[in-house]
Tab-separated table of C-alpha atoms in Angstrom:
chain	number	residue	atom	x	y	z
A	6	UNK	CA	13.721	-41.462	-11.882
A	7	UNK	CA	10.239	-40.351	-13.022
A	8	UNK	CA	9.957	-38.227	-9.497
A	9	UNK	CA	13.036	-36.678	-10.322
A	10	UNK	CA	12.371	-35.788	-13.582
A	11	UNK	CA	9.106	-34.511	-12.467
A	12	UNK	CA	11.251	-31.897	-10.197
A	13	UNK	CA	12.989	-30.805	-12.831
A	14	UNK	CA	10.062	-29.862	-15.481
A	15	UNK	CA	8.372	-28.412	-12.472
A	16	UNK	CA	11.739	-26.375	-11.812
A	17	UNK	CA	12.049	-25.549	-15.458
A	18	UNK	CA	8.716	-24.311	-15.846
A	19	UNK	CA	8.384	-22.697	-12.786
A	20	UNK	CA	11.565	-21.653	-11.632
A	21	UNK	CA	13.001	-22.545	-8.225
A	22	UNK	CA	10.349	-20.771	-6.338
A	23	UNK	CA	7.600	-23.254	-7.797
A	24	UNK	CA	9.735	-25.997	-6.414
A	25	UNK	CA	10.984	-24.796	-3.266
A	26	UNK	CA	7.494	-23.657	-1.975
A	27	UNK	CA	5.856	-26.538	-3.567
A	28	UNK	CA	5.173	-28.440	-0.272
A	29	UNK	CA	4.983	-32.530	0.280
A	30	UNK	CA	1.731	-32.945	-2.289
A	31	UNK	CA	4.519	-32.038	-5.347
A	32	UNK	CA	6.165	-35.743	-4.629
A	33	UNK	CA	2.816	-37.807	-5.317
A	34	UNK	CA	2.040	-35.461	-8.616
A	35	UNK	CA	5.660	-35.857	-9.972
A	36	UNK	CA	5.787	-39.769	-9.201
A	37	UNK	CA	2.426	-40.710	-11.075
A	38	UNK	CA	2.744	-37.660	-13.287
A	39	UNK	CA	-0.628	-36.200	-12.057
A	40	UNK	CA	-1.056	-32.907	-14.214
A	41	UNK	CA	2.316	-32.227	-15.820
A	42	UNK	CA	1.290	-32.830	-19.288
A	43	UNK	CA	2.337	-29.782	-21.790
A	44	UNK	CA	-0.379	-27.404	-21.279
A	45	UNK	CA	-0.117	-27.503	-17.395
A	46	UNK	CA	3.718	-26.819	-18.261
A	47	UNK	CA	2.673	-24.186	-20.076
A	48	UNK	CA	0.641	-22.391	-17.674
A	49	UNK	CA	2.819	-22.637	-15.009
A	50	UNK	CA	5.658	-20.617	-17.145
A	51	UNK	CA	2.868	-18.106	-17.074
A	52	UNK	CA	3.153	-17.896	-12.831
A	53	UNK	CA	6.314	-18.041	-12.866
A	54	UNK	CA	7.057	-14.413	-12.442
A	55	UNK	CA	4.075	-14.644	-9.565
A	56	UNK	CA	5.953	-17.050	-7.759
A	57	UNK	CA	9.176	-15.394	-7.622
A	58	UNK	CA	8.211	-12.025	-6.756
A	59	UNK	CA	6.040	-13.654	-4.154
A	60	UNK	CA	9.560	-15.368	-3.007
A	61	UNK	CA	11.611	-12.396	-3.032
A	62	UNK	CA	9.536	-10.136	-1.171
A	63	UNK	CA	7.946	-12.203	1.310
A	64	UNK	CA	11.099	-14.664	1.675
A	65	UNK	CA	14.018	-12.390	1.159
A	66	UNK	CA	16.447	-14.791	2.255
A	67	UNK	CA	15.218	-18.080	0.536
A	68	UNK	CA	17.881	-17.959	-2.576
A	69	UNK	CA	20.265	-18.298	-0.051
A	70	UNK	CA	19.448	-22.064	-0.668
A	71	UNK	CA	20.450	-22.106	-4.127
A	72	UNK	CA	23.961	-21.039	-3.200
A	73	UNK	CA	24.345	-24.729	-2.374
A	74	UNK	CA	23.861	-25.727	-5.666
A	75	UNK	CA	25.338	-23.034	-7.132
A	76	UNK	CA	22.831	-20.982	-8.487
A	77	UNK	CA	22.940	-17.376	-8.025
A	78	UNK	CA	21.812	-16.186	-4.855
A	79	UNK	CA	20.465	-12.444	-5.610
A	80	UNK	CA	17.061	-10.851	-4.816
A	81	UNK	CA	15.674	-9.882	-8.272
A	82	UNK	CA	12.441	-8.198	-7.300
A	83	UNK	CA	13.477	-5.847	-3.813
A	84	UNK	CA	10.439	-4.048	-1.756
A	85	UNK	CA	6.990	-4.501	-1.252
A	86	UNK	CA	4.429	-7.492	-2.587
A	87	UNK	CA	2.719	-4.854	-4.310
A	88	UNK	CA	5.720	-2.798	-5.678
A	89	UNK	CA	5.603	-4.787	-8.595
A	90	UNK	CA	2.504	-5.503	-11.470
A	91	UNK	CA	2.233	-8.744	-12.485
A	92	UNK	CA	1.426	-9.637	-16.245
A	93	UNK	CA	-1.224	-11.975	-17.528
A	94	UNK	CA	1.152	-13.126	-20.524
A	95	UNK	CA	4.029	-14.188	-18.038
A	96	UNK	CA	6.672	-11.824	-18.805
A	97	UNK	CA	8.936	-9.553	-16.540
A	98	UNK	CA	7.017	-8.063	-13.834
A	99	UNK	CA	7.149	-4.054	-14.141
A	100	UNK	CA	7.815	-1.699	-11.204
A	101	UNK	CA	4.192	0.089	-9.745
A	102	UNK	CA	5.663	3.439	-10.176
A	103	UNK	CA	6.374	2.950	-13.622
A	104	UNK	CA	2.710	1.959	-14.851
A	105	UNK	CA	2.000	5.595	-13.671
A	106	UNK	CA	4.712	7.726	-14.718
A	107	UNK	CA	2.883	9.035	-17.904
A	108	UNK	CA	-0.249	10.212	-15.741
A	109	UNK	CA	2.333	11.947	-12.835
A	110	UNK	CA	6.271	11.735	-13.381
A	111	UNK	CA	6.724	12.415	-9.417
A	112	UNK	CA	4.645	9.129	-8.694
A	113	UNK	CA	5.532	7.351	-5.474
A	114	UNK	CA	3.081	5.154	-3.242
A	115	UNK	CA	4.211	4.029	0.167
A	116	UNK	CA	2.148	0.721	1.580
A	117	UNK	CA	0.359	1.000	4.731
A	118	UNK	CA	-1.765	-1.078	7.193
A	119	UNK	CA	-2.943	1.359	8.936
A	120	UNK	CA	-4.828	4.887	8.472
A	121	UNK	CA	-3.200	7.351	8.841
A	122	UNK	CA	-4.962	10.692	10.221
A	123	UNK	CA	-4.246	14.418	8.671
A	124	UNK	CA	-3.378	16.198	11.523
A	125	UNK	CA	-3.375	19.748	9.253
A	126	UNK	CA	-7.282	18.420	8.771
A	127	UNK	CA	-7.964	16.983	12.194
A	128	UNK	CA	-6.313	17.732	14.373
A	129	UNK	CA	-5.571	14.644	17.107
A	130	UNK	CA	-8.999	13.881	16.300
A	131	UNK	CA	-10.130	11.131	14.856
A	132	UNK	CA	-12.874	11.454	12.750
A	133	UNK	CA	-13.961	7.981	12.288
A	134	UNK	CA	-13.861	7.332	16.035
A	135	UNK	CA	-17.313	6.003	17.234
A	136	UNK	CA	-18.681	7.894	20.510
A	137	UNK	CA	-20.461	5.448	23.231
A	138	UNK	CA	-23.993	5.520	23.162
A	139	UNK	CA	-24.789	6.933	26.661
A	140	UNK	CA	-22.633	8.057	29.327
A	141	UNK	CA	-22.779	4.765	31.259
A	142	UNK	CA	-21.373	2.980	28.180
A	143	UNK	CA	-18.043	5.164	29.552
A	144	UNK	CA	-17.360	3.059	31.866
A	145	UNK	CA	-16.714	-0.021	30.007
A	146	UNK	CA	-12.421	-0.601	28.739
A	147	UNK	CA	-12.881	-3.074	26.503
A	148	UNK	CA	-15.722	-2.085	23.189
A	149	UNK	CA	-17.732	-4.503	21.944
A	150	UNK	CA	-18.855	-5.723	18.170
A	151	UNK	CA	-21.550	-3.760	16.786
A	152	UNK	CA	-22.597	-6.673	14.470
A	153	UNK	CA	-21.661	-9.877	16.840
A	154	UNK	CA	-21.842	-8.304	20.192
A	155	UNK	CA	-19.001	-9.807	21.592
A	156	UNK	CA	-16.086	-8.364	23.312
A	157	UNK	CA	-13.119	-6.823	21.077
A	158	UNK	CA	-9.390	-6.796	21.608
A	159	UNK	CA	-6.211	-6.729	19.577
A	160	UNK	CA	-5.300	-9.120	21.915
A	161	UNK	CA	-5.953	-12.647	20.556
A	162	UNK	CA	-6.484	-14.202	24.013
A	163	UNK	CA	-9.103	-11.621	24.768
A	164	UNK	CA	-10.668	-11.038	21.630
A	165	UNK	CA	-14.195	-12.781	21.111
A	166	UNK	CA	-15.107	-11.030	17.842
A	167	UNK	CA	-14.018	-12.891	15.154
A	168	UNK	CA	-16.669	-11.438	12.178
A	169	UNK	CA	-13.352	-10.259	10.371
A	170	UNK	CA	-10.769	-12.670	11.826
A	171	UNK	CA	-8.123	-11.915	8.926
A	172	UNK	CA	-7.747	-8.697	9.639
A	173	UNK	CA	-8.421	-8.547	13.726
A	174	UNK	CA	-8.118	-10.202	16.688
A	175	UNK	CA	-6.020	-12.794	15.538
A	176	UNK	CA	-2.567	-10.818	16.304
A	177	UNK	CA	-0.566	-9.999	13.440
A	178	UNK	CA	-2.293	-9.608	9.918
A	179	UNK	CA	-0.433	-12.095	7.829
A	180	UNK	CA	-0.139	-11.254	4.109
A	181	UNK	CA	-3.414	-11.425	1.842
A	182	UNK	CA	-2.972	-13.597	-1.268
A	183	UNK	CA	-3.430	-10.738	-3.739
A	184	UNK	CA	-1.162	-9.569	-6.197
A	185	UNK	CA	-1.443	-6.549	-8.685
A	186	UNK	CA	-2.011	-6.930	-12.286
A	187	UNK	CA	-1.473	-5.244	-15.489
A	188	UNK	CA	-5.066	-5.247	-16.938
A	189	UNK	CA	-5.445	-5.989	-20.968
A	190	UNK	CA	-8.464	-3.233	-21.894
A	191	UNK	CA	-6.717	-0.247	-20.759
A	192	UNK	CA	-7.765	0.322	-17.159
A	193	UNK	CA	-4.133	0.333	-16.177
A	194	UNK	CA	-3.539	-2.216	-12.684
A	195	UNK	CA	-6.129	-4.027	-11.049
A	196	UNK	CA	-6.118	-6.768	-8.266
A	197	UNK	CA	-6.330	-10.545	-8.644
A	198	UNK	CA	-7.046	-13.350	-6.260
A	199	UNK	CA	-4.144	-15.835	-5.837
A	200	UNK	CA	-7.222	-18.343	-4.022
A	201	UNK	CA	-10.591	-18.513	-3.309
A	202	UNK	CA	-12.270	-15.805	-1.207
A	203	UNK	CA	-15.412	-17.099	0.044
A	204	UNK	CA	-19.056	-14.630	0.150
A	205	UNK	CA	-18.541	-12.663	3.422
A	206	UNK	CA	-14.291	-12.672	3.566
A	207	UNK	CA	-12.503	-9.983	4.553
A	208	UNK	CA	-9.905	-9.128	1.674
A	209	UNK	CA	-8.709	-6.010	2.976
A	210	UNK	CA	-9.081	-2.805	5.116
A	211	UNK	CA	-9.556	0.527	2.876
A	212	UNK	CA	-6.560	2.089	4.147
A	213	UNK	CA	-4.957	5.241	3.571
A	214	UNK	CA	-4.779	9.321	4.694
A	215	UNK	CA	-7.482	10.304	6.499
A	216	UNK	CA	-8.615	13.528	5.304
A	217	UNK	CA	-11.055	16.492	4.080
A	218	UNK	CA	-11.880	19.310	1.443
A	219	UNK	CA	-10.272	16.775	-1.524
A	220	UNK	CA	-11.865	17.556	-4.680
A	221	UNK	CA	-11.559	16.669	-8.583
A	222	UNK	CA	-9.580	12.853	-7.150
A	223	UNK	CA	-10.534	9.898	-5.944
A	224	UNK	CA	-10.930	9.531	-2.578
A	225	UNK	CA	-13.836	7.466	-0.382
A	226	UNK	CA	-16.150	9.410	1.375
A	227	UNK	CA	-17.810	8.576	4.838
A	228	UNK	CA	-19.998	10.637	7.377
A	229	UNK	CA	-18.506	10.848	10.523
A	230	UNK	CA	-19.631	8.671	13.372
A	231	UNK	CA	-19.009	11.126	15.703
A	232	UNK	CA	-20.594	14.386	13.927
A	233	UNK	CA	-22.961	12.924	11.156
A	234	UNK	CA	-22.908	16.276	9.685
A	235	UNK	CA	-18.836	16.260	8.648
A	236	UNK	CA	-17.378	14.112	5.922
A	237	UNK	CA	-13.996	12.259	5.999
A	238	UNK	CA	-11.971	10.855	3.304
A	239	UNK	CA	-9.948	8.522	2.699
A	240	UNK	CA	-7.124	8.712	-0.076
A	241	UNK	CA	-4.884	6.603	-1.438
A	242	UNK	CA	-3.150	8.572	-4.062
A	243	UNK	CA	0.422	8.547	-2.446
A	244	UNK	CA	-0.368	6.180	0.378
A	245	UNK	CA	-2.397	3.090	1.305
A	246	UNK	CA	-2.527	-0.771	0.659
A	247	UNK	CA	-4.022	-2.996	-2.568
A	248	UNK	CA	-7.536	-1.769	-1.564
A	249	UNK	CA	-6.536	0.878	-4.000
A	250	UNK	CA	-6.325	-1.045	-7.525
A	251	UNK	CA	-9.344	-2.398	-6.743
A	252	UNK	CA	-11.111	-1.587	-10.383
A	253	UNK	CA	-14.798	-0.999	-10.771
A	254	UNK	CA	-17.208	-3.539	-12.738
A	255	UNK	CA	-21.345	-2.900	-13.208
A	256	UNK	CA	-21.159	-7.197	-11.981
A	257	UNK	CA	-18.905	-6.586	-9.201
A	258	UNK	CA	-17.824	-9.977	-7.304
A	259	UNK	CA	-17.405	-7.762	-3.685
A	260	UNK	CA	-18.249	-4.597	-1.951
A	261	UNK	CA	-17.049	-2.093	0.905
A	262	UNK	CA	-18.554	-2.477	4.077
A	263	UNK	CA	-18.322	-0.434	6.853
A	264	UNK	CA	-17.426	-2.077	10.155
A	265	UNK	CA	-16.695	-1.142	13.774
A	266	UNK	CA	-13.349	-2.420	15.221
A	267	UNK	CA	-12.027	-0.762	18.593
A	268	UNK	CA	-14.643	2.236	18.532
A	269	UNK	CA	-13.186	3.058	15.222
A	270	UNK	CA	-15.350	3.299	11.769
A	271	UNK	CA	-13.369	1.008	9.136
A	272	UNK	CA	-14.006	0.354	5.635
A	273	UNK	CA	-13.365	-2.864	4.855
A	274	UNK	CA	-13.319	-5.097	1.327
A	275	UNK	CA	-15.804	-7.652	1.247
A	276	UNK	CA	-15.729	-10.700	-0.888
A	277	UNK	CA	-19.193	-11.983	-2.704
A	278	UNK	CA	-17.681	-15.062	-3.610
A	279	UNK	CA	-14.619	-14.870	-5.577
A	280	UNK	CA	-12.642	-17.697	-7.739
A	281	UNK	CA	-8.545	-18.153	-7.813
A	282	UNK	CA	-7.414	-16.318	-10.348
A	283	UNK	CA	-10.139	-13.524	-10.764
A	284	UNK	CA	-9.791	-10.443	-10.685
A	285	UNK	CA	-11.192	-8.305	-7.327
A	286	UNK	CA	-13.593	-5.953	-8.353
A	287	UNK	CA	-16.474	-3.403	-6.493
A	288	UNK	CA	-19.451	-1.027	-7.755
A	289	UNK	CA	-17.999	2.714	-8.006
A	290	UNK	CA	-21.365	4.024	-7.215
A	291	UNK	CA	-23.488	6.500	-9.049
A	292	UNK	CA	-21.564	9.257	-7.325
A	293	UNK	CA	-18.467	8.145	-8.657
A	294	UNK	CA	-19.897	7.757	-12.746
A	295	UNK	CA	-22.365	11.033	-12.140
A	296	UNK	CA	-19.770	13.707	-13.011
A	297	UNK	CA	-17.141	11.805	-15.362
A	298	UNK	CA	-17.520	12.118	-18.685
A	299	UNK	CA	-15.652	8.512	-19.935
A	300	UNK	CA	-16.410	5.306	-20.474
A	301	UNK	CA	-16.751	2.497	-18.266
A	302	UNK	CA	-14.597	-0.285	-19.518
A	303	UNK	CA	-15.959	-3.444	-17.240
A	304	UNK	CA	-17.104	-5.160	-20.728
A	305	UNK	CA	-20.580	-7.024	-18.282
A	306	UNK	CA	-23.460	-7.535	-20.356
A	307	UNK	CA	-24.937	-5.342	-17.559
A	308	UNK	CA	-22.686	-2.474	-17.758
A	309	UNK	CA	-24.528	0.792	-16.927
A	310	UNK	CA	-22.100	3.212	-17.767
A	311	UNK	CA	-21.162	2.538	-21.477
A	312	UNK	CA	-22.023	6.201	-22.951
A	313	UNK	CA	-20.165	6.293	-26.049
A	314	UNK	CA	-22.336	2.410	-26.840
A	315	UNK	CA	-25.461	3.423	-26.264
């Protein structure tokens, strides 16, 4: 009885999702009542929203399993992982478009994996494509890792690069434990881990339209491999992936890196060694701060861009 009771404060706390993507190790804590003591309870209410839009928009079909037992069987978050913004107290999750509305009433953001290149800018040119570094370097099909040296494919069984492994080589990208989050000191949505990255992990790929001439936004800038005099950007204000509510902090816990996949210059989010449940943050850069005139609101000790408290 003391199992089954376990599943059921697990359930209650949690919702169904807790239990039905618990796994195996749920039966030993529920049988010697490892952990489910009130405050653990409590905290899990907390994820429970996590879990379920996790469910619903990863899983679509796994309420279909509580028609059995007679529980209703609807979706209640529809779309994307990142279509909704998760709050820190544990209440309903609120639509992405809606945590913008009062900045731009037209908002809409479509998620990407991929880049994709402004042809009104470009051309069918690709500005971040990497040119071989003499003509006999032509000759070779397959390009090779700039950092690791070894061969490159999208094909797993030919790939020998594996300094970014979650994000290539390995076939298809599988979905990066991040949610977004409604931050509590006013810097609107941010991104938190749902595990442990470890110093040197690929979180992401900066993704988004690949374009020129933006001013007065945010975009990131990049010289072009292929004419070091031009300048590319990349930005995310209408399209792109959770790279974008990455928020700034003076004691940043990662940092974008530029890497070479395929001949082609990516930007890629780069863990320093980050903890479950903290939030993913990066240095803006002095170029970013230089020509705002606001506050930054990281709250470090170190924090280099507090104007109005100094």
């Amino acid at each position: 009885m003391a199992i089954w009771r376990g599943y059921k404060e697990v359930k209650d706390a949690g919702g169904w999702a807790a239990l039905v993507f618990a796994g195996m190790g749920l039966y030993r804590f529920c049988k010697y009542r490892i952990g489910l003591d009130k405050d653990a309870m409590q905290s899990l209410r907390k994820l429970r929203a996590r879990f379920e839009v996790a469910a619903d928009t990863l899983h679509p079909n796994w309420r279909q399993l509580l028609s059995i037992i007679g529980e209703p069987s609807d979706l209640v978050y529809h779309g994307h992982p990142h279509d909704w913004v998760i709050l820190e107290s544990g209440d309903d999750p609120l639509p992405l478009r809606n945590t913008y509305l009062q900045w731009d009433p037209s908002f809409s953001f479509e998620h990407i994996e991929e880049s994709i290149v402004d042809k009104d800018v470009w051309g069918c040119e690709d500005p971040r494509w990497i040119p071989p570094p003499n003509a006999a370097a032509c000759n070779f099909l397959r390009p090779t890792c700039e950092q690791c040296g070894e061969q490159q494919s999208d094909d797993p069984n030919e790939n020998n690069c594996h300094c970014f492994p979650s994000l290539y080589g390995n076939g298809k990208r599988q979905p990066c434990p991040v949610q977004v989050f409604r931050t509590s000191n006013g810097r609107n949505n941010g991104l938190i881990a749902l595990v442990p990255f470890e110093r040197g992990h690929a979180i992401g790929e900066f993704t988004g339209l690949i374009t020129a001439h933006l001013s007065n936004t945010d975009v990131m800038a990049s010289l072009s491999p292929s004419a070091p005099s031009t300048t590319y950007q990349i930005y995310q204000g209408r399209l792109g992936n959770y790279t974008r509510f990455v928020n700034h902090s003076c004691k940043a816990n990662a940092q974008f890196q530029r890497f070479a996949w395929l001949d082609t210059q990516r930007i890629v989010l780069v863990s320093r060694g980050i903890a479950a449940g903290e939030e993913i943050t990066v240095q803006y850069g002095e170029a970013y701060w230089g020509g705002l005139d606001k506050d930054c609101l990281c709250e470090e000790a170190c924090c280099r861009y507090r104007r109005n408290g100094r």
